[in-house]
């Protein structure tokens, strides 16, 4: 269960674009996509490996809290990555992307990695948003883009892992201040400073130290 | 039973948007045998089951699975994997059943499966409790565990008494259940519950799930919250539960038996609320956020009868909430205050001291290093502070959200508590008391402490005001008038020279606060005080007083920001309240202030181009600022350190406050970041003017601000300043069209200055017949090199070794294929390079156009100094060898019949390109260099004379305008009127300058002109090969330039030094330095000032 880093993600987009299904699909492979069973969750976590390092991804769905300004803002701020999801079979969800992105950029730290995902790409026959449009939008706003399907699990893995890679690269470049828990990145127990605590409590180490830190 | 196919084909999107088209079924695999499902292999087994939908999803299957679950005597290490697999399967069946088969859920209820889940959770809980009791490792979870452990024990028994659990459950856990296995199982149960509650779509099912108090047992189970996974699943379960709250379900969350029966136990009756509140100060951000969401959702359940009452009618819950919340907030605020004290941000970073230390012998690099380190340090501290504040503001916004629910009794509680425990002790009392204390004390340290505390309170006040949606939370109380009156005192600190160290930070914050208030005036209904009356009677005089003071105290004390905010406030209040009219007295004060600033400004008046440039720059900046007014959120969010740091003391720069001292401006290093920062908020960062130029700009700003305000207030109908942007210009001849419209600038209202607009743009077609001088020429673009002058290297005789000589910005001609043949026209404000239009005789296409004031001619001497022999360049920088002028002799000849142009960046681009790394950028002021070679030296002379003459005239115009602006007597600036025959401007100073179209003659006439022009030339053959067929010939030379419009595709931008307009917004990178040269401090080569020419 030990990990080198923990990345916190949020997943945003209009309701009904399949955010929670994407989430379950990625975090729990044991729930196989079945044709007449759609299960979604608001939270999931999973371990992945990047460059030989164990990295834990925690993904939080922010659905249903849009009316509370303070809550959404806090979510954005506490995340290292965001998956911005739209539904390729619903044009309006694509058109709302600008609003989502604006919000995300305004409230998040500038380092947050945002990935654009066109979900339900298995429903080719009902497609309303062309792949090229998604690509263009992503290029224009400096995001990674991918079409995925929570149903067939196509590209789901890649979507999350590519985002994590980008975050990892940024850490390597020193862009993220990993000591600051507010960035949505947490050092794993093995990285935690020895003074703060070991074993089970170690995971909390960086977090609690950042509470009192900052004034150095 | 529903037909699953029918369901999957039902319309999608509307009811169940997440649903997808059916997968192709591929029947395979066998029934699940749970004995095989060990850990990771479980997934493989499940996979095989996918296709068997009938077998897999049914009540029977659920029953079988449940039997497996109950057959296990207790949760232990040996069977934990199995249990996990079973639980997973069950959740899938349940969700499927919810949508497809009611019997599944009936089975679930009938068997009391939920009770079983609870019991599993509790077994895990016991393990965690024991474990944590043994180790005493965790700190935060321990608190929660301790609180809840008695409950857990009790509920364990009560749970088993309710359920029909087999008797073996009552026996103490026989099997060894390790912590890790318990984690595993616990997570799985939580996920199952999470999935159940999130995906259940039918209300009745939800009610069943919530009933029997199971839900509270689940919430109150003891969990090992030190485990990321369990914690996260637990809080998201709480979040989902809170999202399911409504007037019908909220009953289930009350702990019925406990709240009724046990009087002796002070247990609160709402476990969800209690647990969420307990997580409020948890170290993990996401957990805290989830906990806050839960509480919001809880209070958001409204009473069925009246929607402005919360279903939570108890007054203790809001009380508890506010106590916890304010406790956290006050702690945070005090942390911010301590940070301010410790970091010394409020003292400011005085690099002035460093400058003074920098004696002549001290290496400037060292000084620069010191300054940069200081700045970086300050930035780091600034971002730490920003982090603290952002986090704190999340809570302020949370308060705002709570109040925004508008439910009683919570709302009243939030109001009163927030004021009593937050606003009063942190903002009002310090503000009221500290200023007096500050005035009384002489002790430096006490003063420093008091100033920091005042700043902290003012900062907090502003931040809270901005972040509250409903600002009446802050000011609608009985204390509002106290806040206002104590703030008024801070506006007078500039007057009071003796008592308080004059500090412009106080008025800045206070003015910002009142600006925020006036932005949201509608929200303020104060009981004790009539806000309008207060404004008219007290605030307005105070603000006018500030405006009067700023020009008097000057830059040693006061930033321009103060004045700008004051002007903004007066403008907005007068606009908002028609009743509030500035009476004559105030108007007189304003005019007086304006006069004062004008007087200060006159000291800097100089009859030179540098001064004109400054005025132009400031005019431009003012227009920019008028176009995009300041927003308080942005200002505060930008960089707090800028607000908080101290303004310089007057002693440091007072002596150099004379206009003559600007000569040292070049040698004094400026902080690297200031230029970039100044672009955002110029008034904020110009904290103390260092050079004469900057001082001049300071007074220019004051003057323009006051001028604008007083004009507005006088209701003088001066049109708002419009930058003279040439609009509607292009006069392109559409192929075949006969009429040639020439370009006229339509912008007629110059507010302050005649701006160097471009009436003719690249790509325009102009009538050249009316021009009296058209000179054929060859344009050779140059690029820059930073190097030691190679010729010197050759000629040195050991005395001065190359390394002792500084690097110099040298110029190097481009490859021969970049050379272009053009005709040069000097027209009014512009220098145009044209090419005859092949479609119409006597017309020409403009290929390049530069505004004359931005053009500089390089002296012969300078040319000798700066233009490098290409062979030498080839040696030093590995550049391609050119065969242009290998010897000095040809160079001289060339010089005689050519002019050398330096094209300066024009104003908007100059600002846009203000480089972040200004000290290292070689010479940001120039964007293009070119040599223009004419046929003979006479033509070269004619061209340069003409350029200078027109430049001189433009200068006179501008000076005239400035004179008028500053009310200076009209000087002798008007002699060179009517030197240019092709234009007929009225050059009286101050009058508006309108460009006159210069191409209006008939086509016939112009053909003649071209002919005659051609015949007049001595040797036009190079390009024209005779006169009549000039256009066609030229076209055959370079057909590709036809119709190329603005961005001629002449190679990569690096090699395109001459295109002012074509790269608007994207400055052409000058030739880059190599990295070695970059790293050190490079003496900037100061281009010769224009004075020498004029």
PDB file of N, CA, C and O in Angstrom, chain B residues 829-886:
ATOM      1  N   UNK B 829       4.084  61.629 -41.534  1.00  0.00           N
ATOM      2  CA  UNK B 829       4.637  60.992 -40.341  1.00  0.00           C
ATOM      3  C   UNK B 829       5.368  59.704 -40.675  1.00  0.00           C
ATOM      4  O   UNK B 829       5.883  59.040 -39.809  1.00  0.00           O
ATOM      5  N   UNK B 830       5.299  59.359 -41.917  1.00  0.00           N
ATOM      6  CA  UNK B 830       5.716  58.003 -42.221  1.00  0.00           C
ATOM      7  C   UNK B 830       6.846  57.915 -43.235  1.00  0.00           C
ATOM      8  O   UNK B 830       7.014  58.792 -44.079  1.00  0.00           O
ATOM      9  N   UNK B 831       7.536  56.819 -43.121  1.00  0.00           N
ATOM     10  CA  UNK B 831       8.518  56.472 -44.121  1.00  0.00           C
ATOM     11  C   UNK B 831       8.018  55.205 -44.796  1.00  0.00           C
ATOM     12  O   UNK B 831       7.778  54.190 -44.129  1.00  0.00           O
ATOM     13  N   UNK B 832       7.842  55.258 -46.091  1.00  0.00           N
ATOM     14  CA  UNK B 832       7.248  54.118 -46.777  1.00  0.00           C
ATOM     15  C   UNK B 832       8.232  53.529 -47.773  1.00  0.00           C
ATOM     16  O   UNK B 832       8.935  54.256 -48.479  1.00  0.00           O
ATOM     17  N   UNK B 833       8.260  52.241 -47.796  1.00  0.00           N
ATOM     18  CA  UNK B 833       8.986  51.567 -48.866  1.00  0.00           C
ATOM     19  C   UNK B 833       7.946  50.951 -49.775  1.00  0.00           C
ATOM     20  O   UNK B 833       7.140  50.125 -49.329  1.00  0.00           O
ATOM     21  N   UNK B 834       7.958  51.362 -51.014  1.00  0.00           N
ATOM     22  CA  UNK B 834       6.897  50.903 -51.903  1.00  0.00           C
ATOM     23  C   UNK B 834       7.504  50.166 -53.088  1.00  0.00           C
ATOM     24  O   UNK B 834       8.706  50.207 -53.341  1.00  0.00           O
ATOM     25  N   UNK B 835       6.606  49.561 -53.771  1.00  0.00           N
ATOM     26  CA  UNK B 835       6.986  48.813 -54.970  1.00  0.00           C
ATOM     27  C   UNK B 835       5.917  49.153 -55.988  1.00  0.00           C
ATOM     28  O   UNK B 835       4.736  49.110 -55.660  1.00  0.00           O
ATOM     29  N   UNK B 836       6.268  49.500 -57.194  1.00  0.00           N
ATOM     30  CA  UNK B 836       5.242  49.901 -58.155  1.00  0.00           C
ATOM     31  C   UNK B 836       4.181  48.829 -58.335  1.00  0.00           C
ATOM     32  O   UNK B 836       4.487  47.635 -58.318  1.00  0.00           O
ATOM     33  N   UNK B 837       2.973  49.299 -58.490  1.00  0.00           N
ATOM     34  CA  UNK B 837       1.868  48.362 -58.656  1.00  0.00           C
ATOM     35  C   UNK B 837       1.824  47.939 -60.122  1.00  0.00           C
ATOM     36  O   UNK B 837       1.737  48.774 -61.014  1.00  0.00           O
ATOM     37  N   UNK B 838       1.844  46.668 -60.333  1.00  0.00           N
ATOM     38  CA  UNK B 838       1.896  46.230 -61.731  1.00  0.00           C
ATOM     39  C   UNK B 838       0.559  46.400 -62.421  1.00  0.00           C
ATOM     40  O   UNK B 838       0.460  46.392 -63.624  1.00  0.00           O
ATOM     41  N   UNK B 839      -0.483  46.570 -61.677  1.00  0.00           N
ATOM     42  CA  UNK B 839      -1.802  46.659 -62.306  1.00  0.00           C
ATOM     43  C   UNK B 839      -2.147  48.079 -62.695  1.00  0.00           C
ATOM     44  O   UNK B 839      -2.979  48.317 -63.522  1.00  0.00           O
ATOM     45  N   UNK B 840      -1.552  49.017 -62.016  1.00  0.00           N
ATOM     46  CA  UNK B 840      -1.929  50.404 -62.298  1.00  0.00           C
ATOM     47  C   UNK B 840      -0.676  51.247 -62.360  1.00  0.00           C
ATOM     48  O   UNK B 840       0.110  51.291 -61.420  1.00  0.00           O
ATOM     49  N   UNK B 841      -0.564  51.898 -63.419  1.00  0.00           N
ATOM     50  CA  UNK B 841       0.602  52.744 -63.578  1.00  0.00           C
ATOM     51  C   UNK B 841       0.505  53.932 -62.626  1.00  0.00           C
ATOM     52  O   UNK B 841      -0.562  54.526 -62.471  1.00  0.00           O
ATOM     53  N   UNK B 842       1.575  54.278 -62.019  1.00  0.00           N
ATOM     54  CA  UNK B 842       1.567  55.447 -61.137  1.00  0.00           C
ATOM     55  C   UNK B 842       1.117  55.134 -59.725  1.00  0.00           C
ATOM     56  O   UNK B 842       1.047  56.024 -58.894  1.00  0.00           O
ATOM     57  N   UNK B 843       0.830  53.892 -59.500  1.00  0.00           N
ATOM     58  CA  UNK B 843       0.465  53.515 -58.134  1.00  0.00           C
ATOM     59  C   UNK B 843       1.511  52.549 -57.589  1.00  0.00           C
ATOM     60  O   UNK B 843       2.216  51.891 -58.358  1.00  0.00           O
ATOM     61  N   UNK B 844       1.541  52.489 -56.310  1.00  0.00           N
ATOM     62  CA  UNK B 844       2.543  51.611 -55.723  1.00  0.00           C
ATOM     63  C   UNK B 844       1.968  50.899 -54.513  1.00  0.00           C
ATOM     64  O   UNK B 844       1.087  51.418 -53.830  1.00  0.00           O
ATOM     65  N   UNK B 845       2.473  49.727 -54.290  1.00  0.00           N
ATOM     66  CA  UNK B 845       2.044  48.947 -53.121  1.00  0.00           C
ATOM     67  C   UNK B 845       3.017  49.210 -51.988  1.00  0.00           C
ATOM     68  O   UNK B 845       4.236  49.165 -52.182  1.00  0.00           O
ATOM     69  N   UNK B 846       2.469  49.478 -50.843  1.00  0.00           N
ATOM     70  CA  UNK B 846       3.330  49.743 -49.691  1.00  0.00           C
ATOM     71  C   UNK B 846       3.827  48.421 -49.139  1.00  0.00           C
ATOM     72  O   UNK B 846       3.051  47.533 -48.807  1.00  0.00           O
ATOM     73  N   UNK B 847       5.126  48.321 -49.074  1.00  0.00           N
ATOM     74  CA  UNK B 847       5.695  47.076 -48.579  1.00  0.00           C
ATOM     75  C   UNK B 847       6.121  47.191 -47.112  1.00  0.00           C
ATOM     76  O   UNK B 847       6.056  46.225 -46.368  1.00  0.00           O
ATOM     77  N   UNK B 848       6.615  48.317 -46.783  1.00  0.00           N
ATOM     78  CA  UNK B 848       6.982  48.542 -45.388  1.00  0.00           C
ATOM     79  C   UNK B 848       6.585  49.957 -45.028  1.00  0.00           C
ATOM     80  O   UNK B 848       6.639  50.848 -45.873  1.00  0.00           O
ATOM     81  N   UNK B 849       6.209  50.141 -43.813  1.00  0.00           N
ATOM     82  CA  UNK B 849       5.891  51.503 -43.417  1.00  0.00           C
ATOM     83  C   UNK B 849       6.315  51.701 -41.972  1.00  0.00           C
ATOM     84  O   UNK B 849       6.051  50.857 -41.120  1.00  0.00           O
ATOM     85  N   UNK B 850       7.011  52.774 -41.761  1.00  0.00           N
ATOM     86  CA  UNK B 850       7.459  53.077 -40.403  1.00  0.00           C
ATOM     87  C   UNK B 850       7.037  54.477 -40.035  1.00  0.00           C
ATOM     88  O   UNK B 850       7.003  55.366 -40.890  1.00  0.00           O
ATOM     89  N   UNK B 851       6.741  54.628 -38.778  1.00  0.00           N
ATOM     90  CA  UNK B 851       6.439  55.975 -38.314  1.00  0.00           C
ATOM     91  C   UNK B 851       7.757  56.706 -38.116  1.00  0.00           C
ATOM     92  O   UNK B 851       8.701  56.153 -37.544  1.00  0.00           O
ATOM     93  N   UNK B 852       7.789  57.910 -38.598  1.00  0.00           N
ATOM     94  CA  UNK B 852       9.075  58.609 -38.594  1.00  0.00           C
ATOM     95  C   UNK B 852       9.702  58.768 -37.203  1.00  0.00           C
ATOM     96  O   UNK B 852      10.907  58.589 -37.069  1.00  0.00           O
ATOM     97  N   UNK B 853       8.932  59.108 -36.199  1.00  0.00           N
ATOM     98  CA  UNK B 853       9.596  59.277 -34.902  1.00  0.00           C
ATOM     99  C   UNK B 853      10.307  58.016 -34.424  1.00  0.00           C
ATOM    100  O   UNK B 853      11.187  58.088 -33.584  1.00  0.00           O
ATOM    101  N   UNK B 854       9.923  56.892 -34.968  1.00  0.00           N
ATOM    102  CA  UNK B 854      10.573  55.673 -34.506  1.00  0.00           C
ATOM    103  C   UNK B 854      11.826  55.349 -35.314  1.00  0.00           C
ATOM    104  O   UNK B 854      12.487  54.362 -35.069  1.00  0.00           O
ATOM    105  N   UNK B 855      12.111  56.173 -36.288  1.00  0.00           N
ATOM    106  CA  UNK B 855      13.268  55.910 -37.152  1.00  0.00           C
ATOM    107  C   UNK B 855      14.438  56.745 -36.673  1.00  0.00           C
ATOM    108  O   UNK B 855      14.296  57.930 -36.384  1.00  0.00           O
ATOM    109  N   UNK B 856      15.553  56.118 -36.585  1.00  0.00           N
ATOM    110  CA  UNK B 856      16.758  56.874 -36.265  1.00  0.00           C
ATOM    111  C   UNK B 856      17.794  56.621 -37.329  1.00  0.00           C
ATOM    112  O   UNK B 856      17.956  55.502 -37.798  1.00  0.00           O
ATOM    113  N   UNK B 857      18.488  57.663 -37.661  1.00  0.00           N
ATOM    114  CA  UNK B 857      19.579  57.498 -38.618  1.00  0.00           C
ATOM    115  C   UNK B 857      20.872  57.368 -37.836  1.00  0.00           C
ATOM    116  O   UNK B 857      21.104  58.082 -36.873  1.00  0.00           O
ATOM    117  N   UNK B 858      21.682  56.479 -38.294  1.00  0.00           N
ATOM    118  CA  UNK B 858      22.945  56.260 -37.598  1.00  0.00           C
ATOM    119  C   UNK B 858      24.016  57.126 -38.253  1.00  0.00           C
ATOM    120  O   UNK B 858      24.128  57.202 -39.480  1.00  0.00           O
ATOM    121  N   UNK B 859      24.803  57.754 -37.434  1.00  0.00           N
ATOM    122  CA  UNK B 859      25.890  58.572 -37.942  1.00  0.00           C
ATOM    123  C   UNK B 859      26.914  57.751 -38.674  1.00  0.00           C
ATOM    124  O   UNK B 859      27.050  56.564 -38.438  1.00  0.00           O
ATOM    125  N   UNK B 860      27.672  58.451 -39.409  1.00  0.00           N
ATOM    126  CA  UNK B 860      28.764  57.767 -40.095  1.00  0.00           C
ATOM    127  C   UNK B 860      29.719  57.156 -39.076  1.00  0.00           C
ATOM    128  O   UNK B 860      30.161  56.025 -39.196  1.00  0.00           O
ATOM    129  N   UNK B 861      29.975  57.928 -38.065  1.00  0.00           N
ATOM    130  CA  UNK B 861      30.918  57.468 -37.047  1.00  0.00           C
ATOM    131  C   UNK B 861      30.366  56.235 -36.321  1.00  0.00           C
ATOM    132  O   UNK B 861      31.053  55.237 -36.127  1.00  0.00           O
ATOM    133  N   UNK B 862      29.109  56.356 -35.992  1.00  0.00           N
ATOM    134  CA  UNK B 862      28.490  55.226 -35.315  1.00  0.00           C
ATOM    135  C   UNK B 862      28.489  54.002 -36.208  1.00  0.00           C
ATOM    136  O   UNK B 862      28.687  52.886 -35.749  1.00  0.00           O
ATOM    137  N   UNK B 863      28.256  54.258 -37.471  1.00  0.00           N
ATOM    138  CA  UNK B 863      28.247  53.124 -38.386  1.00  0.00           C
ATOM    139  C   UNK B 863      29.599  52.446 -38.376  1.00  0.00           C
ATOM    140  O   UNK B 863      29.702  51.228 -38.342  1.00  0.00           O
ATOM    141  N   UNK B 864      30.617  53.276 -38.392  1.00  0.00           N
ATOM    142  CA  UNK B 864      31.968  52.696 -38.377  1.00  0.00           C
ATOM    143  C   UNK B 864      32.172  51.882 -37.110  1.00  0.00           C
ATOM    144  O   UNK B 864      32.769  50.825 -37.119  1.00  0.00           O
ATOM    145  N   UNK B 865      31.608  52.403 -36.037  1.00  0.00           N
ATOM    146  CA  UNK B 865      31.827  51.709 -34.771  1.00  0.00           C
ATOM    147  C   UNK B 865      31.035  50.419 -34.649  1.00  0.00           C
ATOM    148  O   UNK B 865      31.468  49.482 -34.008  1.00  0.00           O
ATOM    149  N   UNK B 866      29.875  50.417 -35.261  1.00  0.00           N
ATOM    150  CA  UNK B 866      28.984  49.317 -34.926  1.00  0.00           C
ATOM    151  C   UNK B 866      28.788  48.281 -36.020  1.00  0.00           C
ATOM    152  O   UNK B 866      28.386  47.164 -35.743  1.00  0.00           O
ATOM    153  N   UNK B 867      29.007  48.691 -37.231  1.00  0.00           N
ATOM    154  CA  UNK B 867      28.777  47.706 -38.283  1.00  0.00           C
ATOM    155  C   UNK B 867      30.033  46.874 -38.452  1.00  0.00           C
ATOM    156  O   UNK B 867      31.129  47.392 -38.616  1.00  0.00           O
ATOM    157  N   UNK B 868      29.848  45.607 -38.392  1.00  0.00           N
ATOM    158  CA  UNK B 868      31.038  44.785 -38.429  1.00  0.00           C
ATOM    159  C   UNK B 868      31.288  44.256 -39.807  1.00  0.00           C
ATOM    160  O   UNK B 868      30.385  43.931 -40.557  1.00  0.00           O
ATOM    161  N   UNK B 869      32.513  44.128 -40.026  1.00  0.00           N
ATOM    162  CA  UNK B 869      32.973  43.486 -41.231  1.00  0.00           C
ATOM    163  C   UNK B 869      32.532  42.037 -41.158  1.00  0.00           C
ATOM    164  O   UNK B 869      32.704  41.353 -40.162  1.00  0.00           O
ATOM    165  N   UNK B 870      31.939  41.593 -42.229  1.00  0.00           N
ATOM    166  CA  UNK B 870      31.308  40.278 -42.138  1.00  0.00           C
ATOM    167  C   UNK B 870      32.296  39.144 -41.982  1.00  0.00           C
ATOM    168  O   UNK B 870      31.992  38.139 -41.349  1.00  0.00           O
ATOM    169  N   UNK B 871      33.441  39.279 -42.574  1.00  0.00           N
ATOM    170  CA  UNK B 871      34.414  38.194 -42.455  1.00  0.00           C
ATOM    171  C   UNK B 871      34.754  37.966 -40.992  1.00  0.00           C
ATOM    172  O   UNK B 871      34.846  36.830 -40.532  1.00  0.00           O
ATOM    173  N   UNK B 872      34.881  39.054 -40.297  1.00  0.00           N
ATOM    174  CA  UNK B 872      35.246  38.946 -38.895  1.00  0.00           C
ATOM    175  C   UNK B 872      34.142  38.254 -38.106  1.00  0.00           C
ATOM    176  O   UNK B 872      34.409  37.443 -37.230  1.00  0.00           O
ATOM    177  N   UNK B 873      32.927  38.554 -38.473  1.00  0.00           N
ATOM    178  CA  UNK B 873      31.824  37.901 -37.787  1.00  0.00           C
ATOM    179  C   UNK B 873      31.885  36.408 -38.016  1.00  0.00           C
ATOM    180  O   UNK B 873      31.677  35.609 -37.115  1.00  0.00           O
ATOM    181  N   UNK B 874      32.200  36.087 -39.225  1.00  0.00           N
ATOM    182  CA  UNK B 874      32.262  34.670 -39.548  1.00  0.00           C
ATOM    183  C   UNK B 874      33.245  33.959 -38.637  1.00  0.00           C
ATOM    184  O   UNK B 874      33.016  32.834 -38.212  1.00  0.00           O
ATOM    185  N   UNK B 875      34.301  34.628 -38.330  1.00  0.00           N
ATOM    186  CA  UNK B 875      35.283  34.002 -37.440  1.00  0.00           C
ATOM    187  C   UNK B 875      34.708  33.859 -36.044  1.00  0.00           C
ATOM    188  O   UNK B 875      34.759  32.800 -35.436  1.00  0.00           O
ATOM    189  N   UNK B 876      34.126  34.931 -35.556  1.00  0.00           N
ATOM    190  CA  UNK B 876      33.785  34.925 -34.133  1.00  0.00           C
ATOM    191  C   UNK B 876      32.508  34.161 -33.839  1.00  0.00           C
ATOM    192  O   UNK B 876      32.358  33.609 -32.776  1.00  0.00           O
ATOM    193  N   UNK B 877      31.590  34.118 -34.738  1.00  0.00           N
ATOM    194  CA  UNK B 877      30.324  33.477 -34.380  1.00  0.00           C
ATOM    195  C   UNK B 877      29.922  32.361 -35.330  1.00  0.00           C
ATOM    196  O   UNK B 877      28.784  31.922 -35.310  1.00  0.00           O
ATOM    197  N   UNK B 878      30.839  31.920 -36.125  1.00  0.00           N
ATOM    198  CA  UNK B 878      30.533  30.839 -37.043  1.00  0.00           C
ATOM    199  C   UNK B 878      29.445  31.174 -38.040  1.00  0.00           C
ATOM    200  O   UNK B 878      28.716  30.306 -38.494  1.00  0.00           O
ATOM    201  N   UNK B 879      29.324  32.415 -38.333  1.00  0.00           N
ATOM    202  CA  UNK B 879      28.290  32.785 -39.288  1.00  0.00           C
ATOM    203  C   UNK B 879      28.797  32.625 -40.702  1.00  0.00           C
ATOM    204  O   UNK B 879      30.010  32.617 -40.947  1.00  0.00           O
ATOM    205  N   UNK B 880      27.876  32.524 -41.571  1.00  0.00           N
ATOM    206  CA  UNK B 880      28.271  32.380 -42.964  1.00  0.00           C
ATOM    207  C   UNK B 880      29.043  33.609 -43.403  1.00  0.00           C
ATOM    208  O   UNK B 880      28.725  34.725 -43.019  1.00  0.00           O
ATOM    209  N   UNK B 881      29.983  33.385 -44.165  1.00  0.00           N
ATOM    210  CA  UNK B 881      30.768  34.504 -44.660  1.00  0.00           C
ATOM    211  C   UNK B 881      30.004  35.209 -45.773  1.00  0.00           C
ATOM    212  O   UNK B 881      29.418  34.576 -46.634  1.00  0.00           O
ATOM    213  N   UNK B 882      29.982  36.500 -45.661  1.00  0.00           N
ATOM    214  CA  UNK B 882      29.357  37.271 -46.735  1.00  0.00           C
ATOM    215  C   UNK B 882      30.464  37.957 -47.506  1.00  0.00           C
ATOM    216  O   UNK B 882      31.522  38.260 -46.969  1.00  0.00           O
ATOM    217  N   UNK B 883      30.153  38.209 -48.693  1.00  0.00           N
ATOM    218  CA  UNK B 883      31.155  38.902 -49.499  1.00  0.00           C
ATOM    219  C   UNK B 883      30.775  40.353 -49.693  1.00  0.00           C
ATOM    220  O   UNK B 883      31.099  40.953 -50.713  1.00  0.00           O
ATOM    221  N   UNK B 884      30.095  40.893 -48.769  1.00  0.00           N
ATOM    222  CA  UNK B 884      29.554  42.229 -49.000  1.00  0.00           C
ATOM    223  C   UNK B 884      30.656  43.289 -48.982  1.00  0.00           C
ATOM    224  O   UNK B 884      30.986  43.867 -50.003  1.00  0.00           O
ATOM    225  N   UNK B 885      31.151  43.525 -47.828  1.00  0.00           N
ATOM    226  CA  UNK B 885      32.163  44.568 -47.751  1.00  0.00           C
ATOM    227  C   UNK B 885      33.370  44.051 -47.008  1.00  0.00           C
ATOM    228  O   UNK B 885      33.546  44.308 -45.838  1.00  0.00           O
ATOM    229  N   UNK B 886      34.096  43.285 -47.644  1.00  0.00           N
ATOM    230  CA  UNK B 886      35.207  42.694 -46.890  1.00  0.00           C
ATOM    231  C   UNK B 886      36.254  43.720 -46.486  1.00  0.00           C
ATOM    232  O   UNK B 886      36.949  43.525 -45.514  1.00  0.00           O
TER     233      UNK B 886
END
